[in-house]
XYZ file of C-alpha atoms in Angstrom:
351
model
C -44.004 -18.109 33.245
C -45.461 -16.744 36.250
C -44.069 -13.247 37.688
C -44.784 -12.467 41.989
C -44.037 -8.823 42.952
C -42.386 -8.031 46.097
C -43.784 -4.829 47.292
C -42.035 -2.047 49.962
C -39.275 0.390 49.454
C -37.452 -0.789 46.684
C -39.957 -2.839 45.104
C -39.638 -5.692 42.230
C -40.321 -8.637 40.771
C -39.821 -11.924 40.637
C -40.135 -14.186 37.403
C -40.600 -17.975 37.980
C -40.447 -20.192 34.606
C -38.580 -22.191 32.118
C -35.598 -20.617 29.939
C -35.422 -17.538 32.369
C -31.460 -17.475 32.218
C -31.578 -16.824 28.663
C -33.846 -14.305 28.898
C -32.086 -12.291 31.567
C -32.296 -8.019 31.410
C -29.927 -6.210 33.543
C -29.206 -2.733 31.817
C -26.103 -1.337 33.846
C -23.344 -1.286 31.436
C -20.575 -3.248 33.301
C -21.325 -6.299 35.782
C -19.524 -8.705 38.081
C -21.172 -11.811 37.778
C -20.598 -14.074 40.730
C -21.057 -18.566 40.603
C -20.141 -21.123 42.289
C -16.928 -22.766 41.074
C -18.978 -26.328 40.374
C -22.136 -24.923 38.626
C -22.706 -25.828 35.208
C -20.554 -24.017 32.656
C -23.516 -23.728 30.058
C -25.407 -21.977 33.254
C -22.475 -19.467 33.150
C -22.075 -19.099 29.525
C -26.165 -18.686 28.830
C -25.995 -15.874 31.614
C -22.987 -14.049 30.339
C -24.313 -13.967 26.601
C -27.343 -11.869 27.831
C -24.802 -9.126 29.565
C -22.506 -6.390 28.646
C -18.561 -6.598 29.767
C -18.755 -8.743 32.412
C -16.243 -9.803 34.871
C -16.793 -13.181 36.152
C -15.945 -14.462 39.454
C -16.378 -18.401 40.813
C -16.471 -19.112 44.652
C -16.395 -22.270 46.253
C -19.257 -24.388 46.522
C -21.886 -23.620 48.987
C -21.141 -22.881 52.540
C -17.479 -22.600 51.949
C -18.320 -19.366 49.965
C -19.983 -17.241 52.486
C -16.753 -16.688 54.613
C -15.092 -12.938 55.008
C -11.672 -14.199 53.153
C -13.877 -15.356 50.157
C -15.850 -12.018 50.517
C -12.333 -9.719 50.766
C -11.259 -11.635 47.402
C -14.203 -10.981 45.574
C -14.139 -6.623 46.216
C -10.068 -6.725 46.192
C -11.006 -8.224 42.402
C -13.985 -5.422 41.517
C -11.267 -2.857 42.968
C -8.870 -4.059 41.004
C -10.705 -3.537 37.849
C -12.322 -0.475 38.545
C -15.567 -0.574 38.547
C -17.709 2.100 38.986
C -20.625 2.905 41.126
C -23.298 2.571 38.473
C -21.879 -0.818 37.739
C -23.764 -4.202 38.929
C -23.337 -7.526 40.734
C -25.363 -10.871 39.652
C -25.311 -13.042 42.038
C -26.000 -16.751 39.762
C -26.014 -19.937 41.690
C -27.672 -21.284 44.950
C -28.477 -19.646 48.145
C -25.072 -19.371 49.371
C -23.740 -17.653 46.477
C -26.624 -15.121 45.776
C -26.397 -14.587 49.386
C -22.597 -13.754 49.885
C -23.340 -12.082 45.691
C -25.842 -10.143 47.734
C -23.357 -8.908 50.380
C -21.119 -7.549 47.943
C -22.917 -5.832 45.790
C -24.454 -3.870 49.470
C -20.592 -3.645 50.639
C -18.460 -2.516 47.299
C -18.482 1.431 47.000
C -21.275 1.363 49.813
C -23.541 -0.100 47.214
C -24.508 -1.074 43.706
C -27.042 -2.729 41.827
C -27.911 -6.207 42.609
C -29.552 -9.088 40.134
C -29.991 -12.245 41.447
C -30.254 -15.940 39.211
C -30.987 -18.626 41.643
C -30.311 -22.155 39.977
C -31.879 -24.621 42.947
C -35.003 -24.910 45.227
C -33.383 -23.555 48.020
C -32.292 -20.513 46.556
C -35.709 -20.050 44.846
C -37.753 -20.440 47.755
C -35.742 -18.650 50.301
C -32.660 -16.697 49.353
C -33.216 -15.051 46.602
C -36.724 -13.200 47.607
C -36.332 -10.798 50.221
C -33.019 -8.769 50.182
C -31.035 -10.810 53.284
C -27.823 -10.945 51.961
C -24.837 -12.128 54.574
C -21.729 -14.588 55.544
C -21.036 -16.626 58.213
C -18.696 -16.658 60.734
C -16.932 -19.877 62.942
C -19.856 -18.774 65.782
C -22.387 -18.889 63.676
C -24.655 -18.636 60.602
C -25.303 -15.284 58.846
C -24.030 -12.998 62.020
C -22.798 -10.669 59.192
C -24.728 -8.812 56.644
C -26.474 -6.489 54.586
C -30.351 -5.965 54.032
C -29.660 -5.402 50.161
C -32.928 -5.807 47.757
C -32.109 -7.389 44.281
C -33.523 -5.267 41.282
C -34.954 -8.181 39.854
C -35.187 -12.111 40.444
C -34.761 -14.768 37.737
C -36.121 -18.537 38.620
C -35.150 -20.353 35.745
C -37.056 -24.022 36.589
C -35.002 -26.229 34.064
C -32.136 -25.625 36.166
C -33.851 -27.739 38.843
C -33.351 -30.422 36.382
C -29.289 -30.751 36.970
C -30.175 -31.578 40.738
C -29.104 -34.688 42.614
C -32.656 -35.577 43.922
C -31.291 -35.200 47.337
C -30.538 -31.517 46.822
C -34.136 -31.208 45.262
C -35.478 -32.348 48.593
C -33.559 -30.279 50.571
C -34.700 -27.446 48.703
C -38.464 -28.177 49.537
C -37.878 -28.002 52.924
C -38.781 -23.672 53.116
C -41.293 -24.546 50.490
C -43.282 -26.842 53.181
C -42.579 -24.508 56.204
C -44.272 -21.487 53.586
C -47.114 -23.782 54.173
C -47.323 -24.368 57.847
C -46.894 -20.406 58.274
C -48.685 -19.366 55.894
C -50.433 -21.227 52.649
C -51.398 -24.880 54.401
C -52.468 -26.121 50.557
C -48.454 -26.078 50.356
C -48.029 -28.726 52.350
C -49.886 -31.430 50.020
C -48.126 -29.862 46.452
C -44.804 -30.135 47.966
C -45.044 -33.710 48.625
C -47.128 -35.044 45.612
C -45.328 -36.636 43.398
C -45.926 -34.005 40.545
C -43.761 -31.563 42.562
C -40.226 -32.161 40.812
C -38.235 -31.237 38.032
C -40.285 -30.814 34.686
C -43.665 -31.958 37.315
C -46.753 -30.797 36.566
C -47.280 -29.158 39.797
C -43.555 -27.614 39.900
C -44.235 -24.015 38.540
C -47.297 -23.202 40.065
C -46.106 -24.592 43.682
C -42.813 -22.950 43.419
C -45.002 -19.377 42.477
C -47.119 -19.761 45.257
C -44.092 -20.549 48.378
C -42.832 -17.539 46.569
C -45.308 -15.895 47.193
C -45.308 -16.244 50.973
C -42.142 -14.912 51.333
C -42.762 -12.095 49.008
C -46.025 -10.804 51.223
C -44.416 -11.308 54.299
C -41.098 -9.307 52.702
C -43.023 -6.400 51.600
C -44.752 -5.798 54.645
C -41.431 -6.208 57.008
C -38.015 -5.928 55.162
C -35.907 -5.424 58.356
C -37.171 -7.956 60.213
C -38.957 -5.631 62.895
C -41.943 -8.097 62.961
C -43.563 -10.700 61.318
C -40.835 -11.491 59.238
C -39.846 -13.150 61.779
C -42.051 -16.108 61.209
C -40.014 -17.095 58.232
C -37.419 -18.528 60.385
C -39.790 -21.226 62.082
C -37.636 -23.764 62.598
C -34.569 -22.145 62.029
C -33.267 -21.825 65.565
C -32.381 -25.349 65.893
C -31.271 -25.416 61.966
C -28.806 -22.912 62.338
C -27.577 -24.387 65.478
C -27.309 -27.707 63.781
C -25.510 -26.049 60.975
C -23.166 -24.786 63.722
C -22.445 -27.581 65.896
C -21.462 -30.048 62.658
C -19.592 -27.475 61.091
C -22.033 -26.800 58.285
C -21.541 -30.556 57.469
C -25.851 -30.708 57.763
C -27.348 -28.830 54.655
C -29.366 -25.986 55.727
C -32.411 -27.420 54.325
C -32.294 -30.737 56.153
C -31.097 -28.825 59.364
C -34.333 -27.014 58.484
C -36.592 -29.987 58.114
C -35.376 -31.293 61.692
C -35.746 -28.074 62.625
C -39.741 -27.801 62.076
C -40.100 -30.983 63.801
C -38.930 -29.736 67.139
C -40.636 -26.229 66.682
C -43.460 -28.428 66.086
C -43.406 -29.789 69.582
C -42.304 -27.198 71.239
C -45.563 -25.513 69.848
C -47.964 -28.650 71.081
C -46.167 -28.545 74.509
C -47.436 -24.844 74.860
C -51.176 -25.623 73.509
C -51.242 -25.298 70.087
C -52.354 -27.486 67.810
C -50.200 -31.027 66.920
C -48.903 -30.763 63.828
C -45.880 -33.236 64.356
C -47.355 -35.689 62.131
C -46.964 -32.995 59.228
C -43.329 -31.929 60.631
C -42.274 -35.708 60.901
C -43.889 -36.685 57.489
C -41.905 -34.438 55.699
C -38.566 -35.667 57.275
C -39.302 -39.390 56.566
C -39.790 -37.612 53.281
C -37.518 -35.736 52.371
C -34.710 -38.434 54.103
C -32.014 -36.243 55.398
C -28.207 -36.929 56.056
C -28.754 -38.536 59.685
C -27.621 -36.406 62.553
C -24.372 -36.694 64.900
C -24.862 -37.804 68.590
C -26.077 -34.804 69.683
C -27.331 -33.718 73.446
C -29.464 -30.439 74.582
C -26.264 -29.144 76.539
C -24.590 -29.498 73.656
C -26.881 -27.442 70.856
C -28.303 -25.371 73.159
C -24.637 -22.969 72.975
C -25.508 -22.552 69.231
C -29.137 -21.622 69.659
C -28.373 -19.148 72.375
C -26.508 -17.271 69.095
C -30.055 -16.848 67.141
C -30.445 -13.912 65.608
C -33.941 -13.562 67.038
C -32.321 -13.830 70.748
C -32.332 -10.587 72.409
C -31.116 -9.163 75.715
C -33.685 -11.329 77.796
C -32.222 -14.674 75.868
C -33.854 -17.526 72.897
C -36.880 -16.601 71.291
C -38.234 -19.216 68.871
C -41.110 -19.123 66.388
C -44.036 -21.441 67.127
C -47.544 -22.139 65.754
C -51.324 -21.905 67.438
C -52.631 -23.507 64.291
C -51.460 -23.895 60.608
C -51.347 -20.942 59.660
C -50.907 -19.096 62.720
C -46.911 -18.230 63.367
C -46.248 -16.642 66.860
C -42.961 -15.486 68.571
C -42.236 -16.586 72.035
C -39.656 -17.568 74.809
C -40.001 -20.956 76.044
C -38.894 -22.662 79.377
C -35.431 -24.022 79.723
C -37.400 -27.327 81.075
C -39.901 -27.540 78.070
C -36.689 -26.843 75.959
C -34.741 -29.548 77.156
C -37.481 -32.085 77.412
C -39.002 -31.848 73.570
C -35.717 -31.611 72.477
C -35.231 -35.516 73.886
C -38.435 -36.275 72.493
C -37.371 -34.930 69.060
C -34.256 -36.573 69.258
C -36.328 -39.894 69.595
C -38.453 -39.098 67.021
C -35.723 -38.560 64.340
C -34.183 -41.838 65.572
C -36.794 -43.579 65.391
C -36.921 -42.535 61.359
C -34.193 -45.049 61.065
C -32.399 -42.808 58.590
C -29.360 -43.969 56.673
C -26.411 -42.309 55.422
């Protein structure tokens, strides 16, 4: 087992290993334990054997969760049964659960404890460090939400196991952009072949993206600065997660995503890393994409939550390594995004 702490205000840790979810510690005495509605019941069981009287609540899978209905059902529920302030929410499943488990936990009486149990890659890597907890609404990805620190982080690793490999892959996606912000010896673990369920390279890679997020957290919870590079190649993810209706996972939108951040980076002098960006695409072999057009995503970008009153911001890269924040021209804009659109069909990708 390896344990990262995240520093800052309310500071914690985060244990990465095998057998974690029976091994789970929360001490507050009553606990709402929220899952996804298709996660394995032996996840569910193994987690509520380690707690005290727990009331357990499944949401629907993924996306479909982190809507306001599914939110109002959830506290009408915890109302309903009274519980108090000093009682606690675990949020068990992947990123979209732990994030709307998140949300809840920050909303119901103003505030209780928080435990999160993520159970795939995604939710390892990305949701569950950092305290961004949120919902979506029909304009657009996580426009509502709560900056809501878990007391502690289980990453049980054998749940990776359950995975379709698809789903693994999608997952890796923040693991490889940890790497191009942050920890370039990323970028080689995540696509070795020892980087999978039960791999040899699994725990230690998994630690280390962790890790990235977890410094960058603990220097900038609120998103006031540099946490801001943890969303290169988001602007176009969320966007594509927009204009398909969330029908692209958020890790593929991601993938694509990096690849046009990429170029948008080389078109204003940095260094060409598309060959990285565009490995790990043909890699990870994403759902393929919609006809899309620049007039047509660029709507959905506009709505990023790092646009501000003087319009799109997007985060770009000098070097590896070397994240910057910057506002590019509408004609550089439209141009890579052709190029990018090229690129990815030129993957030959199939459904």
């Amino acid at each position: 087992m390896q344990q990262i702490e995240v520093g800052g205000p309310q500071p914690y840790a985060v244990q990465v290993g095998g057998g974690l979810l029976s091994q789970v510690n929360v001490p507050e005495q009553q606990v709402t334990l929220i899952h996804p509605e298709d996660l394995p019941p032996e996840f569910v069981e193994r987690v509520q054997r380690q707690l005290g009287p727990v009331l357990t609540l499944s949401v629907p899978p993924r996306d479909e969760c982190k809507t306001l209905d599914v939110m109002a059902g959830l506290l009408s529920r915890m109302a309903k049964a009274a519980l108090p302030r000093d009682s606690a929410v675990v949020g068990l499943g992947g990123g979209a659960a732990t994030d709307l488990a998140g949300f809840v936990a920050a909303s119901y009486l103003r505030g209780v404890a928080f435990y999160t149990m993520p159970t795939t890659l995604l939710g390892m890597v990305d949701a569950a460090v950092g305290g961004k907890t949120g919902v979506n609404l029909p304009e657009g990805k996580n426009l509502v939400g709560a900056f809501w620190p878990p007391k502690a982080v289980w990453c049980d690793t054998d749940t990776l196991a359950t995975l379709p490999p698809a789903v693994f892959r999608e997952g890796a996606a923040e693991a490889f952009k940890h790497g191009l912000i942050a920890d370039p010896s990323l970028l080689g673990r995540v696509l070795d072949p020892e980087f999978r369920p039960h791999g040899a390279l699994l725990e230690s890679t998994l630690a280390d993206a962790i890790a990235v997020k977890a410094g960058v957290v603990s220097r900038d919870l609120t998103e006031r600065g540099e946490r801001a590079f943890l969303n290169f190649g988001h602007t176009l993810a969320h966007a594509l997660e927009g204009v398909t209706g969330q029908a692209t996972a958020h890790g593929e939108a991601v993938g694509y995503g990096m690849h046009y951040a990429a170029r948008l980076s080389r078109a204003l002098g940095g260094t060409d890393l598309t060959a990285h960006t565009l490995n790990f695409v043909r890699w990870q072999q994403p759902t393929p994409l919609p006809e899309l057009t620049y007039d047509l995503i660029s709507p959905y970008m506009a709505r990023d939550k790092k646009a501000d009153s003087d319009g799109m911001r997007f985060v770009l890269l000098h070097g590896l390594a070397q994240p910057y924040l910057a506002r590019v021209p509408e004609e550089i804009l439209r141009r890579e995004f052709v190029g990018w659109w090229e690129d990815i069909q030129g993957l030959g990708l199939k459904s």
